[in-house]
Amino acid sequence: MLNVLYVGLGGFVGAALRYGVSAGAAWLAFRGHWATLAVNVLGSLAIGYLAPFFDNPSHPARLFLVVGVLGGFTTFSSFSLDTLSLYHNREFFLAACNVLLNVMICLAAVWAGFRLHQAW
């Protein structure tokens, strides 16, 4: 039961951080899919860096940080909605770019996070 609390508290922190990044991106005039892309890349970099610290998948810090904070921070559902909205608005090229950029850059960010972890 305590594990659920770690994940839940982390999810709250991650969701609040995600809102903050999105609000900041909107303030800088980067709305919608650009803010989602930024969150997904930052979250992918962070998970690639943090995940190797934990051998035990049930470690409380892993549950809080990796599952909770980063699970609440990254935004696959928002990414999917952004892509579908672009598609419905007949912005097919942007929809395809959104998918390709999120997948390619986030995979690269996870790899970079692992490399950072190895370097430190």
CSV table of N, CA, C and O in Angstrom, one decimal:
chain,number,residue,atom,x,y,z
A,1,MET,N,0.8,-1.2,0.0
A,1,MET,CA,0.0,0.0,0.0
A,1,MET,C,0.9,1.3,0.0
A,1,MET,O,0.5,2.3,-0.6
A,2,LEU,N,2.0,1.2,0.7
A,2,LEU,CA,2.9,2.3,0.7
A,2,LEU,C,3.5,2.6,-0.7
A,2,LEU,O,3.7,3.8,-1.0
A,3,ASN,N,3.7,1.6,-1.5
A,3,ASN,CA,4.2,1.8,-2.8
A,3,ASN,C,3.2,2.7,-3.6
A,3,ASN,O,3.6,3.5,-4.4
A,4,VAL,N,1.9,2.4,-3.4
A,4,VAL,CA,0.9,3.2,-4.1
A,4,VAL,C,1.0,4.7,-3.7
A,4,VAL,O,0.9,5.6,-4.6
A,5,LEU,N,1.3,5.0,-2.5
A,5,LEU,CA,1.5,6.3,-2.0
A,5,LEU,C,2.7,7.0,-2.7
A,5,LEU,O,2.6,8.1,-3.1
A,6,TYR,N,3.8,6.2,-2.8
A,6,TYR,CA,5.0,6.8,-3.4
A,6,TYR,C,4.7,7.2,-4.9
A,6,TYR,O,5.0,8.3,-5.3
A,7,VAL,N,4.0,6.3,-5.6
A,7,VAL,CA,3.7,6.5,-7.0
A,7,VAL,C,2.7,7.7,-7.1
A,7,VAL,O,2.8,8.6,-7.9
A,8,GLY,N,1.7,7.7,-6.2
A,8,GLY,CA,0.7,8.8,-6.2
A,8,GLY,C,1.3,10.2,-5.9
A,8,GLY,O,0.9,11.1,-6.6
A,9,LEU,N,2.1,10.2,-4.9
A,9,LEU,CA,2.7,11.5,-4.6
A,9,LEU,C,3.7,12.0,-5.7
A,9,LEU,O,3.7,13.1,-6.1
A,10,GLY,N,4.4,11.0,-6.3
A,10,GLY,CA,5.3,11.4,-7.4
A,10,GLY,C,4.4,11.8,-8.6
A,10,GLY,O,4.8,12.7,-9.3
A,11,GLY,N,3.3,11.1,-8.9
A,11,GLY,CA,2.5,11.5,-10.0
A,11,GLY,C,1.9,12.9,-9.8
A,11,GLY,O,1.8,13.7,-10.8
A,12,PHE,N,1.6,13.3,-8.6
A,12,PHE,CA,1.1,14.7,-8.3
A,12,PHE,C,2.2,15.7,-8.7
A,12,PHE,O,2.0,16.7,-9.3
A,13,VAL,N,3.4,15.4,-8.2
A,13,VAL,CA,4.6,16.3,-8.5
A,13,VAL,C,4.8,16.4,-10.0
A,13,VAL,O,5.0,17.5,-10.6
A,14,GLY,N,4.8,15.2,-10.7
A,14,GLY,CA,5.1,15.2,-12.1
A,14,GLY,C,4.0,15.9,-12.9
A,14,GLY,O,4.3,16.7,-13.8
A,15,ALA,N,2.7,15.8,-12.5
A,15,ALA,CA,1.7,16.5,-13.2
A,15,ALA,C,1.8,18.0,-13.0
A,15,ALA,O,1.5,18.7,-13.9
A,16,ALA,N,2.1,18.4,-11.8
A,16,ALA,CA,2.3,19.8,-11.5
A,16,ALA,C,3.5,20.4,-12.3
A,16,ALA,O,3.4,21.5,-12.9
A,17,LEU,N,4.5,19.6,-12.4
A,17,LEU,CA,5.7,20.1,-13.2
A,17,LEU,C,5.3,20.2,-14.7
A,17,LEU,O,5.7,21.1,-15.4
A,18,ARG,N,4.5,19.2,-15.2
A,18,ARG,CA,4.1,19.2,-16.6
A,18,ARG,C,3.3,20.4,-16.9
A,18,ARG,O,3.4,21.1,-17.9
A,19,TYR,N,2.4,20.8,-15.9
A,19,TYR,CA,1.6,22.0,-16.1
A,19,TYR,C,2.4,23.2,-16.1
A,19,TYR,O,2.2,24.1,-17.0
A,20,GLY,N,3.4,23.2,-15.3
A,20,GLY,CA,4.4,24.4,-15.2
A,20,GLY,C,5.1,24.5,-16.5
A,20,GLY,O,5.3,25.6,-17.1
A,21,VAL,N,5.6,23.4,-17.1
A,21,VAL,CA,6.3,23.5,-18.3
A,21,VAL,C,5.4,23.9,-19.5
A,21,VAL,O,5.8,24.8,-20.3
A,22,SER,N,4.2,23.4,-19.5
A,22,SER,CA,3.3,23.8,-20.5
A,22,SER,C,2.9,25.3,-20.4
A,22,SER,O,2.8,26.0,-21.4
A,23,ALA,N,2.7,25.7,-19.2
A,23,ALA,CA,2.3,27.2,-19.0
A,23,ALA,C,3.5,28.0,-19.4
A,23,ALA,O,3.3,29.1,-20.0
A,24,GLY,N,4.7,27.6,-19.0
A,24,GLY,CA,5.9,28.4,-19.4
A,24,GLY,C,6.1,28.4,-20.9
A,24,GLY,O,6.4,29.4,-21.5
A,25,ALA,N,5.8,27.2,-21.6
A,25,ALA,CA,6.0,27.2,-23.0
A,25,ALA,C,4.9,28.1,-23.7
A,25,ALA,O,5.2,28.7,-24.7
A,26,ALA,N,3.7,28.1,-23.2
A,26,ALA,CA,2.7,28.9,-23.7
A,26,ALA,C,3.0,30.4,-23.6
A,26,ALA,O,2.8,31.2,-24.5
A,27,TRP,N,3.6,30.7,-22.4
A,27,TRP,CA,4.1,32.1,-22.2
A,27,TRP,C,5.1,32.5,-23.2
A,27,TRP,O,5.2,33.7,-23.6
A,28,LEU,N,5.9,31.5,-23.6
A,28,LEU,CA,7.0,31.8,-24.7
A,28,LEU,C,6.4,31.6,-26.1
A,28,LEU,O,7.2,31.7,-27.0
A,29,ALA,N,5.1,31.5,-26.2
A,29,ALA,CA,4.4,31.4,-27.5
A,29,ALA,C,4.6,30.0,-28.2
A,29,ALA,O,4.5,29.9,-29.4
A,30,PHE,N,5.0,29.0,-27.4
A,30,PHE,CA,5.1,27.6,-27.9
A,30,PHE,C,3.9,26.8,-27.3
A,30,PHE,O,3.9,26.4,-26.2
A,31,ARG,N,2.8,26.7,-28.1
A,31,ARG,CA,1.6,26.1,-27.6
A,31,ARG,C,1.5,24.7,-28.2
A,31,ARG,O,2.1,24.3,-29.1
A,32,GLY,N,0.5,23.9,-27.6
A,32,GLY,CA,0.1,22.6,-28.1
A,32,GLY,C,1.2,21.6,-28.2
A,32,GLY,O,1.8,21.3,-27.3
A,33,HIS,N,1.4,21.2,-29.4
A,33,HIS,CA,2.3,20.0,-29.7
A,33,HIS,C,3.7,20.4,-29.3
A,33,HIS,O,4.5,19.5,-29.0
A,34,TRP,N,4.1,21.6,-29.4
A,34,TRP,CA,5.5,22.0,-29.1
A,34,TRP,C,5.8,21.8,-27.6
A,34,TRP,O,6.9,21.3,-27.2
A,35,ALA,N,4.8,22.2,-26.8
A,35,ALA,CA,5.0,22.1,-25.3
A,35,ALA,C,5.0,20.6,-24.9
A,35,ALA,O,5.8,20.1,-24.1
A,36,THR,N,4.2,19.8,-25.6
A,36,THR,CA,4.1,18.4,-25.3
A,36,THR,C,5.4,17.7,-25.7
A,36,THR,O,6.0,16.9,-25.0
A,37,LEU,N,6.0,18.1,-26.9
A,37,LEU,CA,7.2,17.6,-27.3
A,37,LEU,C,8.3,17.9,-26.3
A,37,LEU,O,9.1,17.0,-25.9
A,38,ALA,N,8.4,19.1,-25.8
A,38,ALA,CA,9.4,19.5,-24.8
A,38,ALA,C,9.3,18.7,-23.6
A,38,ALA,O,10.3,18.2,-23.0
A,39,VAL,N,8.1,18.4,-23.1
A,39,VAL,CA,7.9,17.6,-21.9
A,39,VAL,C,8.3,16.2,-22.1
A,39,VAL,O,9.0,15.6,-21.3
A,40,ASN,N,7.9,15.7,-23.3
A,40,ASN,CA,8.3,14.3,-23.6
A,40,ASN,C,9.8,14.1,-23.7
A,40,ASN,O,10.4,13.1,-23.3
A,41,VAL,N,10.5,15.1,-24.3
A,41,VAL,CA,11.9,15.0,-24.5
A,41,VAL,C,12.6,15.1,-23.1
A,41,VAL,O,13.5,14.3,-22.7
A,42,LEU,N,12.2,16.1,-22.3
A,42,LEU,CA,12.8,16.2,-20.9
A,42,LEU,C,12.5,15.0,-20.1
A,42,LEU,O,13.4,14.5,-19.4
A,43,GLY,N,11.3,14.5,-20.2
A,43,GLY,CA,11.0,13.3,-19.4
A,43,GLY,C,11.8,12.1,-19.9
A,43,GLY,O,12.2,11.2,-19.0
A,44,SER,N,12.0,11.9,-21.2
A,44,SER,CA,12.8,10.8,-21.7
A,44,SER,C,14.2,10.9,-21.3
A,44,SER,O,14.8,9.9,-20.9
A,45,LEU,N,14.8,12.1,-21.3
A,45,LEU,CA,16.1,12.3,-20.9
A,45,LEU,C,16.3,11.9,-19.4
A,45,LEU,O,17.2,11.2,-19.0
A,46,ALA,N,15.3,12.4,-18.6
A,46,ALA,CA,15.4,12.2,-17.1
A,46,ALA,C,15.2,10.7,-16.8
A,46,ALA,O,15.9,10.1,-16.0
A,47,ILE,N,14.3,10.0,-17.5
A,47,ILE,CA,14.1,8.6,-17.2
A,47,ILE,C,15.3,7.7,-17.6
A,47,ILE,O,15.7,6.8,-17.0
A,48,GLY,N,15.9,8.1,-18.7
A,48,GLY,CA,17.1,7.4,-19.2
A,48,GLY,C,18.3,7.6,-18.2
A,48,GLY,O,19.1,6.7,-18.0
A,49,TYR,N,18.3,8.8,-17.6
A,49,TYR,CA,19.4,9.0,-16.6
A,49,TYR,C,19.1,8.4,-15.2
A,49,TYR,O,20.0,7.8,-14.6
A,50,LEU,N,17.8,8.4,-14.8
A,50,LEU,CA,17.5,7.9,-13.4
A,50,LEU,C,17.3,6.4,-13.3
A,50,LEU,O,17.6,5.8,-12.3
A,51,ALA,N,16.7,5.8,-14.4
A,51,ALA,CA,16.3,4.4,-14.3
A,51,ALA,C,17.5,3.5,-13.9
A,51,ALA,O,17.3,2.6,-13.1
A,52,PRO,N,18.7,3.7,-14.5
A,52,PRO,CA,19.8,2.8,-14.2
A,52,PRO,C,20.2,2.8,-12.7
A,52,PRO,O,21.0,2.0,-12.3
A,53,PHE,N,19.8,3.8,-12.0
A,53,PHE,CA,20.2,3.9,-10.6
A,53,PHE,C,19.6,2.8,-9.7
A,53,PHE,O,20.0,2.5,-8.6
A,54,PHE,N,18.5,2.2,-10.2
A,54,PHE,CA,17.7,1.3,-9.4
A,54,PHE,C,17.7,-0.1,-10.0
A,54,PHE,O,17.1,-0.3,-11.0
A,55,ASP,N,18.3,-1.0,-9.2
A,55,ASP,CA,18.2,-2.4,-9.6
A,55,ASP,C,16.9,-3.0,-9.3
A,55,ASP,O,16.3,-3.9,-9.9
A,56,ASN,N,16.3,-2.5,-8.2
A,56,ASN,CA,15.1,-3.1,-7.6
A,56,ASN,C,13.9,-2.2,-8.2
A,56,ASN,O,13.8,-1.1,-7.8
A,57,PRO,N,13.0,-2.8,-9.0
A,57,PRO,CA,11.9,-2.1,-9.5
A,57,PRO,C,10.9,-1.6,-8.5
A,57,PRO,O,10.1,-0.7,-8.7
A,58,SER,N,11.0,-2.1,-7.3
A,58,SER,CA,10.1,-1.7,-6.2
A,58,SER,C,10.7,-0.8,-5.2
A,58,SER,O,10.1,-0.5,-4.1
A,59,HIS,N,11.9,-0.3,-5.5
A,59,HIS,CA,12.6,0.6,-4.6
A,59,HIS,C,11.7,1.9,-4.5
A,59,HIS,O,11.3,2.4,-5.5
A,60,PRO,N,11.5,2.4,-3.2
A,60,PRO,CA,10.6,3.5,-3.0
A,60,PRO,C,11.0,4.8,-3.8
A,60,PRO,O,10.2,5.4,-4.4
A,61,ALA,N,12.3,5.0,-3.9
A,61,ALA,CA,12.8,6.2,-4.7
A,61,ALA,C,12.5,6.0,-6.2
A,61,ALA,O,12.1,7.0,-6.9
A,62,ARG,N,12.6,4.8,-6.7
A,62,ARG,CA,12.3,4.5,-8.1
A,62,ARG,C,10.8,4.7,-8.3
A,62,ARG,O,10.4,5.3,-9.3
A,63,LEU,N,10.0,4.2,-7.4
A,63,LEU,CA,8.6,4.3,-7.6
A,63,LEU,C,8.1,5.8,-7.6
A,63,LEU,O,7.3,6.2,-8.4
A,64,PHE,N,8.7,6.5,-6.7
A,64,PHE,CA,8.4,8.0,-6.6
A,64,PHE,C,8.9,8.7,-7.9
A,64,PHE,O,8.1,9.4,-8.5
A,65,LEU,N,10.2,8.6,-8.2
A,65,LEU,CA,10.8,9.4,-9.3
A,65,LEU,C,10.4,8.9,-10.7
A,65,LEU,O,9.9,9.6,-11.5
A,66,VAL,N,10.7,7.6,-10.9
A,66,VAL,CA,10.6,7.1,-12.3
A,66,VAL,C,9.1,6.8,-12.6
A,66,VAL,O,8.6,7.3,-13.7
A,67,VAL,N,8.4,6.1,-11.8
A,67,VAL,CA,7.0,5.7,-12.1
A,67,VAL,C,6.1,6.9,-11.8
A,67,VAL,O,5.3,7.2,-12.6
A,68,GLY,N,6.3,7.5,-10.6
A,68,GLY,CA,5.4,8.6,-10.3
A,68,GLY,C,5.6,9.9,-10.9
A,68,GLY,O,4.9,10.4,-11.8
A,69,VAL,N,6.8,10.6,-10.6
A,69,VAL,CA,7.1,11.9,-11.1
A,69,VAL,C,7.2,11.9,-12.7
A,69,VAL,O,6.5,12.6,-13.3
A,70,LEU,N,8.0,11.0,-13.2
A,70,LEU,CA,8.2,11.0,-14.7
A,70,LEU,C,6.9,10.4,-15.4
A,70,LEU,O,6.6,10.9,-16.5
A,71,GLY,N,6.2,9.5,-14.7
A,71,GLY,CA,5.0,9.0,-15.3
A,71,GLY,C,3.9,10.1,-15.4
A,71,GLY,O,3.2,10.2,-16.3
A,72,GLY,N,3.9,10.9,-14.4
A,72,GLY,CA,2.9,12.1,-14.3
A,72,GLY,C,3.4,13.2,-15.2
A,72,GLY,O,2.6,14.0,-15.7
A,73,PHE,N,4.7,13.3,-15.4
A,73,PHE,CA,5.3,14.4,-16.2
A,73,PHE,C,5.2,14.2,-17.7
A,73,PHE,O,4.8,15.1,-18.4
A,74,THR,N,5.5,13.0,-18.1
A,74,THR,CA,5.5,12.8,-19.6
A,74,THR,C,4.1,12.6,-20.0
A,74,THR,O,3.2,12.4,-19.2
A,75,THR,N,3.8,12.8,-21.3
A,75,THR,CA,2.5,13.1,-21.7
A,75,THR,C,2.1,12.3,-23.0
A,75,THR,O,1.6,12.9,-24.0
A,76,PHE,N,2.2,11.0,-23.0
A,76,PHE,CA,1.8,10.2,-24.2
A,76,PHE,C,0.4,10.5,-24.5
A,76,PHE,O,0.0,10.6,-25.7
A,77,SER,N,-0.5,10.6,-23.6
A,77,SER,CA,-1.9,10.8,-23.9
A,77,SER,C,-2.1,12.2,-24.5
A,77,SER,O,-2.9,12.4,-25.5
A,78,SER,N,-1.4,13.2,-24.0
A,78,SER,CA,-1.4,14.5,-24.6
A,78,SER,C,-0.8,14.5,-26.0
A,78,SER,O,-1.3,15.2,-26.9
A,79,PHE,N,0.3,13.8,-26.2
A,79,PHE,CA,0.9,13.7,-27.5
A,79,PHE,C,-0.1,13.1,-28.5
A,79,PHE,O,-0.2,13.6,-29.6
A,80,SER,N,-0.8,12.0,-28.1
A,80,SER,CA,-1.8,11.4,-28.9
A,80,SER,C,-2.9,12.4,-29.3
A,80,SER,O,-3.3,12.4,-30.5
A,81,LEU,N,-3.4,13.1,-28.3
A,81,LEU,CA,-4.5,14.1,-28.6
A,81,LEU,C,-4.0,15.2,-29.5
A,81,LEU,O,-4.7,15.6,-30.4
A,82,ASP,N,-2.8,15.7,-29.3
A,82,ASP,CA,-2.2,16.7,-30.1
A,82,ASP,C,-2.2,16.2,-31.6
A,82,ASP,O,-2.5,17.0,-32.5
A,83,THR,N,-1.7,15.0,-31.8
A,83,THR,CA,-1.5,14.5,-33.1
A,83,THR,C,-2.9,14.3,-33.8
A,83,THR,O,-3.1,14.7,-34.9
A,84,LEU,N,-3.9,13.8,-33.0
A,84,LEU,CA,-5.2,13.6,-33.6
A,84,LEU,C,-5.8,15.0,-33.9
A,84,LEU,O,-6.5,15.1,-35.0
A,85,SER,N,-5.6,16.0,-33.1
A,85,SER,CA,-6.1,17.3,-33.4
A,85,SER,C,-5.5,17.9,-34.6
A,85,SER,O,-6.2,18.5,-35.5
A,86,LEU,N,-4.2,17.7,-34.8
A,86,LEU,CA,-3.6,18.2,-36.0
A,86,LEU,C,-4.2,17.5,-37.2
A,86,LEU,O,-4.4,18.1,-38.3
A,87,TYR,N,-4.4,16.2,-37.1
A,87,TYR,CA,-5.0,15.4,-38.2
A,87,TYR,C,-6.4,15.9,-38.5
A,87,TYR,O,-6.7,16.1,-39.7
A,88,HIS,N,-7.2,16.1,-37.5
A,88,HIS,CA,-8.6,16.6,-37.7
A,88,HIS,C,-8.6,18.0,-38.3
A,88,HIS,O,-9.5,18.3,-39.0
A,89,ASN,N,-7.6,18.8,-38.0
A,89,ASN,CA,-7.5,20.1,-38.6
A,89,ASN,C,-6.8,20.1,-40.0
A,89,ASN,O,-6.5,21.1,-40.6
A,90,ARG,N,-6.7,18.9,-40.5
A,90,ARG,CA,-6.1,18.6,-41.9
A,90,ARG,C,-4.7,19.1,-42.0
A,90,ARG,O,-4.2,19.5,-43.0
A,91,GLU,N,-4.0,19.1,-40.9
A,91,GLU,CA,-2.5,19.5,-40.8
A,91,GLU,C,-1.7,18.2,-40.8
A,91,GLU,O,-1.1,17.9,-39.8
A,92,PHE,N,-1.8,17.5,-41.9
A,92,PHE,CA,-1.3,16.1,-42.0
A,92,PHE,C,0.2,16.1,-41.9
A,92,PHE,O,0.8,15.2,-41.2
A,93,PHE,N,0.9,17.0,-42.5
A,93,PHE,CA,2.3,17.1,-42.4
A,93,PHE,C,2.8,17.4,-40.9
A,93,PHE,O,3.7,16.7,-40.5
A,94,LEU,N,2.1,18.3,-40.3
A,94,LEU,CA,2.5,18.6,-38.9
A,94,LEU,C,2.1,17.4,-38.0
A,94,LEU,O,2.9,17.1,-37.0
A,95,ALA,N,1.1,16.7,-38.3
A,95,ALA,CA,0.7,15.5,-37.5
A,95,ALA,C,1.8,14.4,-37.6
A,95,ALA,O,2.3,13.8,-36.7
A,96,ALA,N,2.3,14.2,-38.9
A,96,ALA,CA,3.3,13.2,-39.1
A,96,ALA,C,4.6,13.6,-38.5
A,96,ALA,O,5.3,12.8,-37.9
A,97,CYS,N,4.9,14.9,-38.6
A,97,CYS,CA,6.2,15.4,-38.0
A,97,CYS,C,6.1,15.3,-36.4
A,97,CYS,O,7.1,14.9,-35.8
A,98,ASN,N,4.9,15.5,-35.9
A,98,ASN,CA,4.7,15.4,-34.4
A,98,ASN,C,5.0,13.9,-34.0
A,98,ASN,O,5.7,13.7,-33.0
A,99,VAL,N,4.5,13.0,-34.7
A,99,VAL,CA,4.8,11.6,-34.4
A,99,VAL,C,6.3,11.3,-34.5
A,99,VAL,O,6.9,10.7,-33.6
A,100,LEU,N,6.8,11.6,-35.7
A,100,LEU,CA,8.3,11.3,-35.9
A,100,LEU,C,9.2,12.0,-34.9
A,100,LEU,O,10.1,11.4,-34.4
A,101,LEU,N,8.9,13.3,-34.6
A,101,LEU,CA,9.8,14.0,-33.7
A,101,LEU,C,9.7,13.4,-32.3
A,101,LEU,O,10.7,13.3,-31.6
A,102,ASN,N,8.5,13.2,-31.8
A,102,ASN,CA,8.3,12.6,-30.5
A,102,ASN,C,9.0,11.3,-30.3
A,102,ASN,O,9.7,11.0,-29.3
A,103,VAL,N,8.8,10.4,-31.3
A,103,VAL,CA,9.4,9.1,-31.2
A,103,VAL,C,10.9,9.2,-31.3
A,103,VAL,O,11.7,8.7,-30.5
A,104,MET,N,11.4,9.8,-32.4
A,104,MET,CA,12.9,9.8,-32.6
A,104,MET,C,13.6,10.6,-31.5
A,104,MET,O,14.6,10.1,-31.0
A,105,ILE,N,13.1,11.8,-31.2
A,105,ILE,CA,13.9,12.6,-30.2
A,105,ILE,C,13.8,12.0,-28.8
A,105,ILE,O,14.7,12.1,-28.1
A,106,CYS,N,12.6,11.5,-28.5
A,106,CYS,CA,12.5,10.9,-27.1
A,106,CYS,C,13.3,9.7,-27.0
A,106,CYS,O,13.9,9.4,-25.9
A,107,LEU,N,13.4,8.8,-28.0
A,107,LEU,CA,14.3,7.7,-28.0
A,107,LEU,C,15.8,8.1,-27.8
A,107,LEU,O,16.5,7.6,-27.1
A,108,ALA,N,16.1,9.2,-28.6
A,108,ALA,CA,17.5,9.7,-28.5
A,108,ALA,C,17.7,10.3,-27.1
A,108,ALA,O,18.8,10.2,-26.6
A,109,ALA,N,16.7,10.9,-26.5
A,109,ALA,CA,16.9,11.5,-25.2
A,109,ALA,C,17.1,10.4,-24.1
A,109,ALA,O,17.9,10.6,-23.2
A,110,VAL,N,16.3,9.3,-24.2
A,110,VAL,CA,16.5,8.2,-23.3
A,110,VAL,C,17.9,7.7,-23.4
A,110,VAL,O,18.6,7.4,-22.4
A,111,TRP,N,18.4,7.5,-24.6
A,111,TRP,CA,19.7,7.0,-24.9
A,111,TRP,C,20.8,8.0,-24.3
A,111,TRP,O,21.7,7.6,-23.6
A,112,ALA,N,20.5,9.3,-24.5
A,112,ALA,CA,21.5,10.3,-24.0
A,112,ALA,C,21.4,10.3,-22.4
A,112,ALA,O,22.5,10.4,-21.8
A,113,GLY,N,20.3,10.1,-21.8
A,113,GLY,CA,20.2,9.9,-20.4
A,113,GLY,C,21.0,8.8,-19.9
A,113,GLY,O,21.7,8.9,-18.9
A,114,PHE,N,20.9,7.6,-20.5
A,114,PHE,CA,21.7,6.5,-20.2
A,114,PHE,C,23.2,6.8,-20.3
A,114,PHE,O,24.0,6.4,-19.4
A,115,ARG,N,23.6,7.4,-21.3
A,115,ARG,CA,25.0,7.8,-21.6
A,115,ARG,C,25.5,8.7,-20.5
A,115,ARG,O,26.6,8.6,-20.0
A,116,LEU,N,24.6,9.7,-20.1
A,116,LEU,CA,25.0,10.6,-19.0
A,116,LEU,C,25.2,9.9,-17.7
A,116,LEU,O,26.1,10.1,-17.0
A,117,HIS,N,24.3,8.9,-17.5
A,117,HIS,CA,24.4,8.1,-16.3
A,117,HIS,C,25.7,7.3,-16.3
A,117,HIS,O,26.4,7.3,-15.2
A,118,GLN,N,26.1,6.8,-17.4
A,118,GLN,CA,27.3,6.0,-17.5
A,118,GLN,C,28.5,6.9,-17.3
A,118,GLN,O,29.5,6.5,-16.7
A,119,ALA,N,28.4,8.1,-17.8
A,119,ALA,CA,29.6,9.0,-17.7
A,119,ALA,C,29.8,9.5,-16.3
A,119,ALA,O,30.9,9.9,-16.0
A,120,TRP,N,28.8,9.5,-15.5
A,120,TRP,CA,28.9,10.1,-14.1
A,120,TRP,C,29.1,8.9,-13.2
A,120,TRP,O,29.3,8.7,-12.2
